[in-house]
mmCIF file of N, CA and C in Angstrom:
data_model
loop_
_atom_site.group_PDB
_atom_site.id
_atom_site.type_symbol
_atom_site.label_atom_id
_atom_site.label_comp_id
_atom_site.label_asym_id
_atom_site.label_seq_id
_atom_site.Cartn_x
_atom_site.Cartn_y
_atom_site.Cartn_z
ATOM 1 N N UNK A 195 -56.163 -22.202 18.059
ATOM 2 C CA UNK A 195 -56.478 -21.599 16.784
ATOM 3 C C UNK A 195 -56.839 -22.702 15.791
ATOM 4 N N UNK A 196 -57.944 -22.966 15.001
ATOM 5 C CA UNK A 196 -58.408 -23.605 14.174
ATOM 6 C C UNK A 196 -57.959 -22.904 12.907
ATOM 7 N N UNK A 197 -57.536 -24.485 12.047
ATOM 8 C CA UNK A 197 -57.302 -23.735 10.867
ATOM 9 C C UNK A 197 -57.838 -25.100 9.936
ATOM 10 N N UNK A 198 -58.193 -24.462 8.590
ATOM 11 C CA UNK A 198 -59.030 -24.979 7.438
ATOM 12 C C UNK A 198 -57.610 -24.870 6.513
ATOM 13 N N UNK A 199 -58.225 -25.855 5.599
ATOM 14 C CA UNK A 199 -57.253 -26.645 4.606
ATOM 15 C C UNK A 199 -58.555 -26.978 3.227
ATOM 16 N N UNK A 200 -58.107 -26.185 2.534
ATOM 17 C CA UNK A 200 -58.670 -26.570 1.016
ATOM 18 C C UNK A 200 -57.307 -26.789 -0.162
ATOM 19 N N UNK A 201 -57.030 -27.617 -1.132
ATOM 20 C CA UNK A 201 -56.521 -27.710 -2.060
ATOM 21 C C UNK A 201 -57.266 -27.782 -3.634
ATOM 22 N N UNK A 202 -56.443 -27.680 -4.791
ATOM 23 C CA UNK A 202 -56.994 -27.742 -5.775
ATOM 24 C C UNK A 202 -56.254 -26.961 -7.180
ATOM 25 N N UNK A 203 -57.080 -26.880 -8.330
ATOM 26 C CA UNK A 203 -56.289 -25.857 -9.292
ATOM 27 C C UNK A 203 -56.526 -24.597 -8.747
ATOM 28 N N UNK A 204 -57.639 -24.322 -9.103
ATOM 29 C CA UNK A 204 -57.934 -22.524 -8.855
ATOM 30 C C UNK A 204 -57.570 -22.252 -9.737
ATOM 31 N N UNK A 205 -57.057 -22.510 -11.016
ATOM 32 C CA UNK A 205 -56.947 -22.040 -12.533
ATOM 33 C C UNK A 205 -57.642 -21.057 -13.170
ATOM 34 N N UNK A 206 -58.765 -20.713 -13.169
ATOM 35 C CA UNK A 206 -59.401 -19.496 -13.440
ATOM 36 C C UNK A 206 -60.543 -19.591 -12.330
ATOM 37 N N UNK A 207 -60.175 -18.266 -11.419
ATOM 38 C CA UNK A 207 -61.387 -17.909 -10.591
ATOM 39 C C UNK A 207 -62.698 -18.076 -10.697
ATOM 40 N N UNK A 208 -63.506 -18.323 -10.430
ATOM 41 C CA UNK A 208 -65.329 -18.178 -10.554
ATOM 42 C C UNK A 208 -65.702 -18.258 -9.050
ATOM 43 N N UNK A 209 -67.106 -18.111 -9.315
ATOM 44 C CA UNK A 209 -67.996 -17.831 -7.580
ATOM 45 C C UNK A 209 -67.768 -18.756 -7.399
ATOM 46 N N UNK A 210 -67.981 -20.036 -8.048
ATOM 47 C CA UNK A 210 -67.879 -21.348 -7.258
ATOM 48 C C UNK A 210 -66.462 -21.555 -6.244
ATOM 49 N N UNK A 211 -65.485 -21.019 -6.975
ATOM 50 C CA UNK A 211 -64.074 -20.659 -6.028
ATOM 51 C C UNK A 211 -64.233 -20.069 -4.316
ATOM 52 N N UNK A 212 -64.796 -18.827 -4.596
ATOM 53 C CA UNK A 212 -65.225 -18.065 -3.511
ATOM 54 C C UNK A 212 -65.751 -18.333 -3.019
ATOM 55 N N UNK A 213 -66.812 -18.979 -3.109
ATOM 56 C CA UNK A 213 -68.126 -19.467 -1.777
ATOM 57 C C UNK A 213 -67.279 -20.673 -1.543
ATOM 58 N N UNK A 214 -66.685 -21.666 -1.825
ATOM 59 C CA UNK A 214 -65.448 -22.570 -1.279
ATOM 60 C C UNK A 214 -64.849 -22.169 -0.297
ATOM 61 N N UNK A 215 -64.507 -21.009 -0.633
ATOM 62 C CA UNK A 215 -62.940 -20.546 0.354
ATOM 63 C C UNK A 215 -63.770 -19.709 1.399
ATOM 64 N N UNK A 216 -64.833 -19.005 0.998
ATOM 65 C CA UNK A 216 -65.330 -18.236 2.260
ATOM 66 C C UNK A 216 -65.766 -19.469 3.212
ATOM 67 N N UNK A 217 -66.540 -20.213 2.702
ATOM 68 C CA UNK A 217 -66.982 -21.343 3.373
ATOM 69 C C UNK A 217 -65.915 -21.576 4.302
ATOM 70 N N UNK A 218 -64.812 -22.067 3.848
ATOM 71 C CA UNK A 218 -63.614 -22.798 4.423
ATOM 72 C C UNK A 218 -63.228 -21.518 5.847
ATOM 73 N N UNK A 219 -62.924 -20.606 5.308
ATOM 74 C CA UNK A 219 -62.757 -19.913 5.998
ATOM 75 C C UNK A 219 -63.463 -19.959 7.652
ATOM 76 N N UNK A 220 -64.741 -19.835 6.965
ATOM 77 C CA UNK A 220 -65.931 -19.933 7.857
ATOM 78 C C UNK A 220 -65.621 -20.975 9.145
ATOM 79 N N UNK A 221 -64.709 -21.764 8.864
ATOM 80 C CA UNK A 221 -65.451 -22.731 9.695
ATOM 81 C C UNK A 221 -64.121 -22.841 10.608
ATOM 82 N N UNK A 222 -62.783 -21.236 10.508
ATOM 83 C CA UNK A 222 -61.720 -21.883 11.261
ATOM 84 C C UNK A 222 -61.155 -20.249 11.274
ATOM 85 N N UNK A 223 -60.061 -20.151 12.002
ATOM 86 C CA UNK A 223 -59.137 -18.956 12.068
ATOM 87 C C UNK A 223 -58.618 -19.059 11.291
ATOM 88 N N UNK A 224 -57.970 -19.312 10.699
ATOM 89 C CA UNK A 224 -56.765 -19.440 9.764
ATOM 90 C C UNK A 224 -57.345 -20.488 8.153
ATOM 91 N N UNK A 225 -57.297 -20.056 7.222
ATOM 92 C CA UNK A 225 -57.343 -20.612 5.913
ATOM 93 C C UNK A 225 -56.033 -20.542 5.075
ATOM 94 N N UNK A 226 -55.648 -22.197 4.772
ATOM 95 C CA UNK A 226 -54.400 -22.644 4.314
ATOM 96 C C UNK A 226 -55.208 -23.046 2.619
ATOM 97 N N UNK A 227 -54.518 -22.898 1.793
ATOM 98 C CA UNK A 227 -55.079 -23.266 0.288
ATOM 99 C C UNK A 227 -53.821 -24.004 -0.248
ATOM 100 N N UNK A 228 -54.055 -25.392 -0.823
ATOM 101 C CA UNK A 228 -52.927 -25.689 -1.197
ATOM 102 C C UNK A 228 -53.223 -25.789 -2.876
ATOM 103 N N UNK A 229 -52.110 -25.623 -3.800
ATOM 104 C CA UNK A 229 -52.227 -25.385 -5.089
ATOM 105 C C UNK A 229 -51.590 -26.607 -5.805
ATOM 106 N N UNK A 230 -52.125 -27.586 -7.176
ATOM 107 C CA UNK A 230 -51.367 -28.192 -7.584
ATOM 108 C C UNK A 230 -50.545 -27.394 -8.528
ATOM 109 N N UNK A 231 -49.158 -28.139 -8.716
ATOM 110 C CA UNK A 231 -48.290 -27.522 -9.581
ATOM 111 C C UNK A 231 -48.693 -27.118 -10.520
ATOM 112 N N UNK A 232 -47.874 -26.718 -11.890
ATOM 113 C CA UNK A 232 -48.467 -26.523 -13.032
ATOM 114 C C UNK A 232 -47.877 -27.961 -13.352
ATOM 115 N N UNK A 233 -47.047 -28.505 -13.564
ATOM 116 C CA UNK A 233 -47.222 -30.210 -14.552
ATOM 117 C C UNK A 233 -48.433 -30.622 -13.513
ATOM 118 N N UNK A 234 -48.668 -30.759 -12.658
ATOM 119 C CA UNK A 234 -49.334 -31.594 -11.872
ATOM 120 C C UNK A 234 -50.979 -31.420 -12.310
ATOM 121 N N UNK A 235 -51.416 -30.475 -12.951
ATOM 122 C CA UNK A 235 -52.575 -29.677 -13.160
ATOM 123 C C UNK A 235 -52.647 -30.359 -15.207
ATOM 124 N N UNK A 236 -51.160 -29.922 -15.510
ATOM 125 C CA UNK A 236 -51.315 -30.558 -16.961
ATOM 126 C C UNK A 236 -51.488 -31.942 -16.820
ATOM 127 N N UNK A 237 -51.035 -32.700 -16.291
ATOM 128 C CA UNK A 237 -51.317 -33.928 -15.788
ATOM 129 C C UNK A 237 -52.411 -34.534 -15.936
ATOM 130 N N UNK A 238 -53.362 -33.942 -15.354
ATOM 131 C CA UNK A 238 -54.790 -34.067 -14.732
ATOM 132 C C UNK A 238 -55.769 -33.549 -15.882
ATOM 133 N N UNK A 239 -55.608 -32.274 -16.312
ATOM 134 C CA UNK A 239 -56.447 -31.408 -17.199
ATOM 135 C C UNK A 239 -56.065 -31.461 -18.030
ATOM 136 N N UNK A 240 -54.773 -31.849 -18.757
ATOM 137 C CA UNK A 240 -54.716 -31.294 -20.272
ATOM 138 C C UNK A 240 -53.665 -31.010 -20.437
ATOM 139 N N UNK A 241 -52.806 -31.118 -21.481
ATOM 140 C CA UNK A 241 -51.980 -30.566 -22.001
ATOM 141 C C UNK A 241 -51.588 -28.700 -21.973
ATOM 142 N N UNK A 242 -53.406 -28.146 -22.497
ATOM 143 C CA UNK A 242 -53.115 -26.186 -22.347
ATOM 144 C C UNK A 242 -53.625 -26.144 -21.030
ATOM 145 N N UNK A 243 -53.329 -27.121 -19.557
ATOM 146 C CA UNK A 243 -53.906 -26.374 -18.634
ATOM 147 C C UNK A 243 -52.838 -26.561 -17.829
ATOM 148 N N UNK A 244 -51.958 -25.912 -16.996
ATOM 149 C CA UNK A 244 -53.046 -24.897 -16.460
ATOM 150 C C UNK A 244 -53.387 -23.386 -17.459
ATOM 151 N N UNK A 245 -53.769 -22.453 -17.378
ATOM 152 C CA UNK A 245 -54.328 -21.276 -17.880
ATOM 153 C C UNK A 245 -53.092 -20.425 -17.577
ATOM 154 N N UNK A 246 -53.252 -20.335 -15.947
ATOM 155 C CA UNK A 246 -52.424 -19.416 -15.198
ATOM 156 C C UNK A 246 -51.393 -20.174 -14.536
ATOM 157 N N UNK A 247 -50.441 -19.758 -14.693
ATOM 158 C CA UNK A 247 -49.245 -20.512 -14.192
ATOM 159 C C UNK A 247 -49.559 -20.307 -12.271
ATOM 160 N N UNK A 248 -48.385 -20.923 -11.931
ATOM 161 C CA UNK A 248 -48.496 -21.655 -10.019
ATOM 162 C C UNK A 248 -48.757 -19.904 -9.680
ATOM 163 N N UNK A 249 -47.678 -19.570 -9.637
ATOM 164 C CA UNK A 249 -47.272 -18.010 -9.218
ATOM 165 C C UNK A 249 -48.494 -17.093 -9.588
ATOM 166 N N UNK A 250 -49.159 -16.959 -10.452
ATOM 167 C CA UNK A 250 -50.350 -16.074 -10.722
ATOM 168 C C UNK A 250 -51.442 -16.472 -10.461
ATOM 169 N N UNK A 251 -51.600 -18.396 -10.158
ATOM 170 C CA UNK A 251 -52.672 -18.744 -8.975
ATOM 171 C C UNK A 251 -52.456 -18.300 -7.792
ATOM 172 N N UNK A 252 -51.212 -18.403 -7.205
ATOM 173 C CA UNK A 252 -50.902 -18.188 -6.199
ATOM 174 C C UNK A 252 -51.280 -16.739 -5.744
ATOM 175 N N UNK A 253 -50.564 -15.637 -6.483
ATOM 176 C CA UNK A 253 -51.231 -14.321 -5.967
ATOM 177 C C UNK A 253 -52.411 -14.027 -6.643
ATOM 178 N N UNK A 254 -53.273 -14.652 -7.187
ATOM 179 C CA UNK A 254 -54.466 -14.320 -7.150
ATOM 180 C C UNK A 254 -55.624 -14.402 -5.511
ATOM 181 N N UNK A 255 -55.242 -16.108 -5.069
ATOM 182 C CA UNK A 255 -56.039 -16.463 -4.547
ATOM 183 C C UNK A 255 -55.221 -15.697 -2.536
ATOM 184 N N UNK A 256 -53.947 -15.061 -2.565
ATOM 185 C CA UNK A 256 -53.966 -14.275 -1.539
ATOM 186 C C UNK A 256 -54.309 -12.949 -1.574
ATOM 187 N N UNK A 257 -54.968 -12.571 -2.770
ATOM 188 C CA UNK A 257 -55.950 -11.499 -3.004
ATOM 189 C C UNK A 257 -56.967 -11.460 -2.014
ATOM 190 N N UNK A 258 -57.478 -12.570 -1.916
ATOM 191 C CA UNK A 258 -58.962 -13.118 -1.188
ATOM 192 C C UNK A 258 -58.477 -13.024 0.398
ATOM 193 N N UNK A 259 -59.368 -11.609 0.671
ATOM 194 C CA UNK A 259 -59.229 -11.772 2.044
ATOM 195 C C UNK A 259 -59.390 -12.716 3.375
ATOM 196 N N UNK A 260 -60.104 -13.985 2.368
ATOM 197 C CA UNK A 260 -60.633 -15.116 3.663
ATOM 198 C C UNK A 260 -58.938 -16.228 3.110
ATOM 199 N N UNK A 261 -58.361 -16.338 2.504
ATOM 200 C CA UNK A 261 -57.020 -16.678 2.229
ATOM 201 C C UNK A 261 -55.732 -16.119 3.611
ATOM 202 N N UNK A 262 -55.231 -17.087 4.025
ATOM 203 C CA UNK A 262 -54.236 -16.695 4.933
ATOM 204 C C UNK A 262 -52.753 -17.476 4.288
ATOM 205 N N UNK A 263 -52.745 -18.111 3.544
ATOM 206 C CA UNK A 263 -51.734 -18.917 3.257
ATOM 207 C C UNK A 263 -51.841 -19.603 2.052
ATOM 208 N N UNK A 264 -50.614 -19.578 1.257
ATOM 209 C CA UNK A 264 -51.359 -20.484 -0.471
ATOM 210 C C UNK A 264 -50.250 -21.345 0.516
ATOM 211 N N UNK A 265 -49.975 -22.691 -0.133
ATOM 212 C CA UNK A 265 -48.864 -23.595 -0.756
ATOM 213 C C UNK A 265 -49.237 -24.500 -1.720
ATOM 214 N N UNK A 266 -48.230 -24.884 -2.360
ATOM 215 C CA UNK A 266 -48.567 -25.751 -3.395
ATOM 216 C C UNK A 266 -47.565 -27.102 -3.317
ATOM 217 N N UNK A 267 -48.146 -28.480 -4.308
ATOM 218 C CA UNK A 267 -47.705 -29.583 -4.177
ATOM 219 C C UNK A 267 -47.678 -30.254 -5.408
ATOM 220 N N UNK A 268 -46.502 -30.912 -5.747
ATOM 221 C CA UNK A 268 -46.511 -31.725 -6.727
ATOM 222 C C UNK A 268 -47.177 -33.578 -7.097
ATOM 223 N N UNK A 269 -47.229 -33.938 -5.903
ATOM 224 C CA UNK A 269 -47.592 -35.364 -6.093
ATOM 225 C C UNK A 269 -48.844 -35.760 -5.107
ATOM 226 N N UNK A 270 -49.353 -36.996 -4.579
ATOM 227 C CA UNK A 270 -49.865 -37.146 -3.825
ATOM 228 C C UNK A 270 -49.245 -37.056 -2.665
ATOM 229 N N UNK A 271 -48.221 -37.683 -2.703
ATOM 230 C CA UNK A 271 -47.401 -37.854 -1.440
ATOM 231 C C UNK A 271 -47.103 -36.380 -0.541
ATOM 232 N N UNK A 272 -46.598 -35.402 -1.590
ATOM 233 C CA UNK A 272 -46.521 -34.127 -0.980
ATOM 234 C C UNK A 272 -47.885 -33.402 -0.482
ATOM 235 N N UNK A 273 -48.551 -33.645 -1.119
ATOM 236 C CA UNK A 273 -50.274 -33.494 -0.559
ATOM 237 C C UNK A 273 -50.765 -33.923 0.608
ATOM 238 N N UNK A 274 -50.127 -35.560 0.608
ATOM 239 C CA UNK A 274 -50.418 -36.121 2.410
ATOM 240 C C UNK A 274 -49.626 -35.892 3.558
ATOM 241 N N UNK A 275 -48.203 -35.149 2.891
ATOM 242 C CA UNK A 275 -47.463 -34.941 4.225
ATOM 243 C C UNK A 275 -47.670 -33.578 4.125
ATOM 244 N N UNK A 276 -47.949 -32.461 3.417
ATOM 245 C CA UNK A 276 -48.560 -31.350 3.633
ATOM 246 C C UNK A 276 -49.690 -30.921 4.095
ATOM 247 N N UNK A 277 -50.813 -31.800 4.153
ATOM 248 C CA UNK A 277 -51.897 -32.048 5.681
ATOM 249 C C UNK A 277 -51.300 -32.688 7.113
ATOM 250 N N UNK A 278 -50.681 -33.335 6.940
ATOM 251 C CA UNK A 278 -49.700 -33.969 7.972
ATOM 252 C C UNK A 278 -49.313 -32.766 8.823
ATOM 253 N N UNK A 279 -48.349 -32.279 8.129
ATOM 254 C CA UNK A 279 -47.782 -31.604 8.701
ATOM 255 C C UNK A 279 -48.438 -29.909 9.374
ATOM 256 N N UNK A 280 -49.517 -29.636 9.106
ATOM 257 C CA UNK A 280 -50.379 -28.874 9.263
ATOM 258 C C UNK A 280 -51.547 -29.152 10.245
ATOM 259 N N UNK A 281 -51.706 -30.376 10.295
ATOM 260 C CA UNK A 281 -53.047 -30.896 10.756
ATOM 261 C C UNK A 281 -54.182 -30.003 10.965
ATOM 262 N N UNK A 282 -54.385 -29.800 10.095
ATOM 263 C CA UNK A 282 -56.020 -28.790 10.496
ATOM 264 C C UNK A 282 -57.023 -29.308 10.710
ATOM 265 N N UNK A 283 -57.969 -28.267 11.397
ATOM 266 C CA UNK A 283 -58.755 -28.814 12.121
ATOM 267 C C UNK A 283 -59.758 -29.693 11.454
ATOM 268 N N UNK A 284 -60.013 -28.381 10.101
ATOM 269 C CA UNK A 284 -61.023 -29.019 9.165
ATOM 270 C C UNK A 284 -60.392 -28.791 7.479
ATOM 271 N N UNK A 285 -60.982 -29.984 6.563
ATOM 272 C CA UNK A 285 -60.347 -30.053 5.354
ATOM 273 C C UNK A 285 -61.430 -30.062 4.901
ATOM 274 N N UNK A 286 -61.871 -29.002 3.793
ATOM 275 C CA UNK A 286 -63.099 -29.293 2.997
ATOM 276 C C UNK A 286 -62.094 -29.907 1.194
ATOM 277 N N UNK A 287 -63.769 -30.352 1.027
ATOM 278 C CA UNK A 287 -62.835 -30.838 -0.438
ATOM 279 C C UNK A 287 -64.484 -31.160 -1.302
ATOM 280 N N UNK A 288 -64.473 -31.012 -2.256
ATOM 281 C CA UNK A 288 -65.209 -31.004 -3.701
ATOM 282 C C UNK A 288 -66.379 -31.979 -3.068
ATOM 283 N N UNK A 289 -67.640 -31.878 -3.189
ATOM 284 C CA UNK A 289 -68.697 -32.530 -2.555
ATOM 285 C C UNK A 289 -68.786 -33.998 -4.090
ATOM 286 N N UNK A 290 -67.848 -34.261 -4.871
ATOM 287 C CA UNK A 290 -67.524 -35.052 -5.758
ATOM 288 C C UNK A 290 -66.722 -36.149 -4.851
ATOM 289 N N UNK A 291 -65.873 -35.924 -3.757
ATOM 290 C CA UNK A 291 -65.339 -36.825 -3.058
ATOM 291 C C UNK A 291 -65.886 -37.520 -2.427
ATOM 292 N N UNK A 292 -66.975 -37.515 -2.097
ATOM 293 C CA UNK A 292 -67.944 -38.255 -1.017
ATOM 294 C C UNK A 292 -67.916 -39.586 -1.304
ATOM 295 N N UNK A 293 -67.476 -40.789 -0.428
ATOM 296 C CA UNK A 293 -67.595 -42.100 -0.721
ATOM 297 C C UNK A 293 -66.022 -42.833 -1.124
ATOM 298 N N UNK A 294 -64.984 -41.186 -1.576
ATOM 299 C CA UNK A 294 -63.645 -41.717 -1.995
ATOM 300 C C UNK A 294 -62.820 -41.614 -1.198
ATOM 301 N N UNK A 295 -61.458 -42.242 -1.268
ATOM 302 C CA UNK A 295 -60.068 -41.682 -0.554
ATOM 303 C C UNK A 295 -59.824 -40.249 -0.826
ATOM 304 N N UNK A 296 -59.524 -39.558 0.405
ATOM 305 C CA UNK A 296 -59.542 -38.311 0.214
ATOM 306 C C UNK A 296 -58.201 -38.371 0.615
ATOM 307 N N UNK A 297 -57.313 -37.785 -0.178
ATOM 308 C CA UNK A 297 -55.550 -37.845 0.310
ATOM 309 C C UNK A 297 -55.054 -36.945 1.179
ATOM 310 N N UNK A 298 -55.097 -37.438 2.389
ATOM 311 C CA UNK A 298 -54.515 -36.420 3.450
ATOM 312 C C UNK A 298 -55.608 -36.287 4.388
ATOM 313 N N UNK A 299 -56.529 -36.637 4.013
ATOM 314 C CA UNK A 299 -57.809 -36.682 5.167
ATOM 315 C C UNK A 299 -58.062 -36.980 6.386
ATOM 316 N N UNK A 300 -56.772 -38.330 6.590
ATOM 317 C CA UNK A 300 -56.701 -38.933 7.875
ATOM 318 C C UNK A 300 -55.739 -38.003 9.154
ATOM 319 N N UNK A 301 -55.664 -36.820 8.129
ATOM 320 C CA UNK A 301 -54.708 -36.393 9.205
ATOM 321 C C UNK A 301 -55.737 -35.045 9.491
ATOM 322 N N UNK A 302 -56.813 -34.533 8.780
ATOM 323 C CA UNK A 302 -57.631 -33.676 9.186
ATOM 324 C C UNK A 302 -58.406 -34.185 10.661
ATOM 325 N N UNK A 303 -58.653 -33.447 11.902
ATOM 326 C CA UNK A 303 -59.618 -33.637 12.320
ATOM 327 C C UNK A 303 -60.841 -33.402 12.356
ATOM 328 N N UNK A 304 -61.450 -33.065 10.759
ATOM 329 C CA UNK A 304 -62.796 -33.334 10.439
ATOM 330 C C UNK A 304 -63.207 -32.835 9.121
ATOM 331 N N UNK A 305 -63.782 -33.440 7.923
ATOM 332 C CA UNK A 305 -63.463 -33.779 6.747
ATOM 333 C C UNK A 305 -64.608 -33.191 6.249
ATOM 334 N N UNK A 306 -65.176 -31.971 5.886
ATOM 335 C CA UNK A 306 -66.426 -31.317 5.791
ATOM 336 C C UNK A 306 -66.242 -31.521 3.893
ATOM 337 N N UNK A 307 -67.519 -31.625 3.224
ATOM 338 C CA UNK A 307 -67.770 -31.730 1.443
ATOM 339 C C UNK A 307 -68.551 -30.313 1.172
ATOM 340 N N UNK A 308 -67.960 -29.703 0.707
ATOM 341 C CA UNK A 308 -68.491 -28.496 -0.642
ATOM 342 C C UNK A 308 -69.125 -29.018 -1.550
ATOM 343 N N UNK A 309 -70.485 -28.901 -2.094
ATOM 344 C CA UNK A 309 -70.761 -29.006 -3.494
ATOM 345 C C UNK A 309 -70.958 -27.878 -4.056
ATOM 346 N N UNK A 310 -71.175 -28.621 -5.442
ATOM 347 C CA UNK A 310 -70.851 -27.143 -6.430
ATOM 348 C C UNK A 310 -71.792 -26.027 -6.669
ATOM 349 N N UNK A 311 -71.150 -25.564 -7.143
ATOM 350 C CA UNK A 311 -72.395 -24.115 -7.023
ATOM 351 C C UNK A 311 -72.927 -24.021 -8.417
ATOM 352 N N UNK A 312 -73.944 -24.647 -9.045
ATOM 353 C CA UNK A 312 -74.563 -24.442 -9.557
ATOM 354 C C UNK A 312 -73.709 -25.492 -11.323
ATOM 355 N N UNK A 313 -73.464 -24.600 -12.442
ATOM 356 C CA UNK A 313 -72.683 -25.400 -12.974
ATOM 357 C C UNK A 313 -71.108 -24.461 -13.319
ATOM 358 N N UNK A 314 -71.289 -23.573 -12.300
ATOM 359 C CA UNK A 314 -69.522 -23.170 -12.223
ATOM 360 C C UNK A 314 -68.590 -23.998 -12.626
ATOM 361 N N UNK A 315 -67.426 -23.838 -13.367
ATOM 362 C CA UNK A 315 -66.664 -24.601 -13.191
ATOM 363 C C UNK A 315 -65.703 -24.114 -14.241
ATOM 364 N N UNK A 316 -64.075 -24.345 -13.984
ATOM 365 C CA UNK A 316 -62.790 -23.405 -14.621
ATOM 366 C C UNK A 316 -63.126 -24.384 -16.512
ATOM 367 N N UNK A 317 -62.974 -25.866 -15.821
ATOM 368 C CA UNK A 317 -63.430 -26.318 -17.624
ATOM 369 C C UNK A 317 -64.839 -25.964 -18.132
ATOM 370 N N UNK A 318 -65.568 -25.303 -17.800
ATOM 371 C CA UNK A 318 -66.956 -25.469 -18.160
ATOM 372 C C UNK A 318 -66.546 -23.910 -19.098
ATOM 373 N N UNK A 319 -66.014 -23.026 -18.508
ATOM 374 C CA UNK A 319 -65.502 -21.350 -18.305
ATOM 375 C C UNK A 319 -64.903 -22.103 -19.674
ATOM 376 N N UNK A 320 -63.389 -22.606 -19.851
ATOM 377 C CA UNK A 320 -62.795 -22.754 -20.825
ATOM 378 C C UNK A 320 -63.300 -23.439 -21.943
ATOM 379 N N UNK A 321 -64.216 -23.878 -22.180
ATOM 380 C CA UNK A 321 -64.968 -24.512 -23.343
ATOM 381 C C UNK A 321 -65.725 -23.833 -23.851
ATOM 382 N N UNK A 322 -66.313 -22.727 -22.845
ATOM 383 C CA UNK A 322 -67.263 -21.640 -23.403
ATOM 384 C C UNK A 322 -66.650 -20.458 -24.153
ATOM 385 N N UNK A 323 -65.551 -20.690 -23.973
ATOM 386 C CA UNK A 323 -64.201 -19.369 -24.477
ATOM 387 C C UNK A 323 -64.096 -19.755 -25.782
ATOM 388 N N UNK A 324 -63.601 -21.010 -25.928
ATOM 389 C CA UNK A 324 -62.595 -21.569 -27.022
ATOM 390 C C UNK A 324 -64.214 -21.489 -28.096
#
């Protein structure tokens, strides 16, 4: 059984989300999504982010029928032993990674890049709000 591994916020849904995860899906039996925390997300984004707290990312994105599994992680470290410990077959990740350390990658057996869909995007969404 092949299984796919995507992580990330997922903070407010958009297509760009979905064609990600169907993608991911696509390419395995089983789709694992891992979620950063909420400090871990304020961290990164901002002070007002996340939007949606862990728990209401979380059952949002097992809404999505190509979704088989959320988990979520607080640090890097929990990020690399949570591919570790999973080893999937394939890990997609943000077509922005190309050329970088991808954390947890070495334990994927095969490291496929998403780019973005167009100019989707959860901060692009929240700037257009405010």
């Amino acid at each position: 059984m092949k299984t796919a591994f995507v992580n990330g916020c997922f903070d407010i849904l958009h297509i760009g989300h979905l064609r990600l995860l169907e993608y991911a899906r696509s390419t395995a039996d089983k789709l694992i999504v891992a979620l950063d925390s909420d400090e871990r997300v304020k961290q990164s984004k901002g002070f007002d982010r996340p939007f949606n707290t862990l728990a209401d990312r979380k059952e949002m994105l097992l809404g999505f029928t190509c979704v088989d599994e959320v988990r979520d992680f607080s640090n890097d470290n929990e990020l690399k032993e949570l591919v570790r410990s999973i080893h999937p077959s394939t890990m997609i990740v943000g077509g922005d990674w190309r050329g970088k350390d991808v954390i947890g990658g070495e334990y994927a057996d095969e490291l496929k890049f998403f780019d973005r869909i167009g100019q989707h995007s959860t901060t692009r969404i929240l700037r257009n709000v405010k």
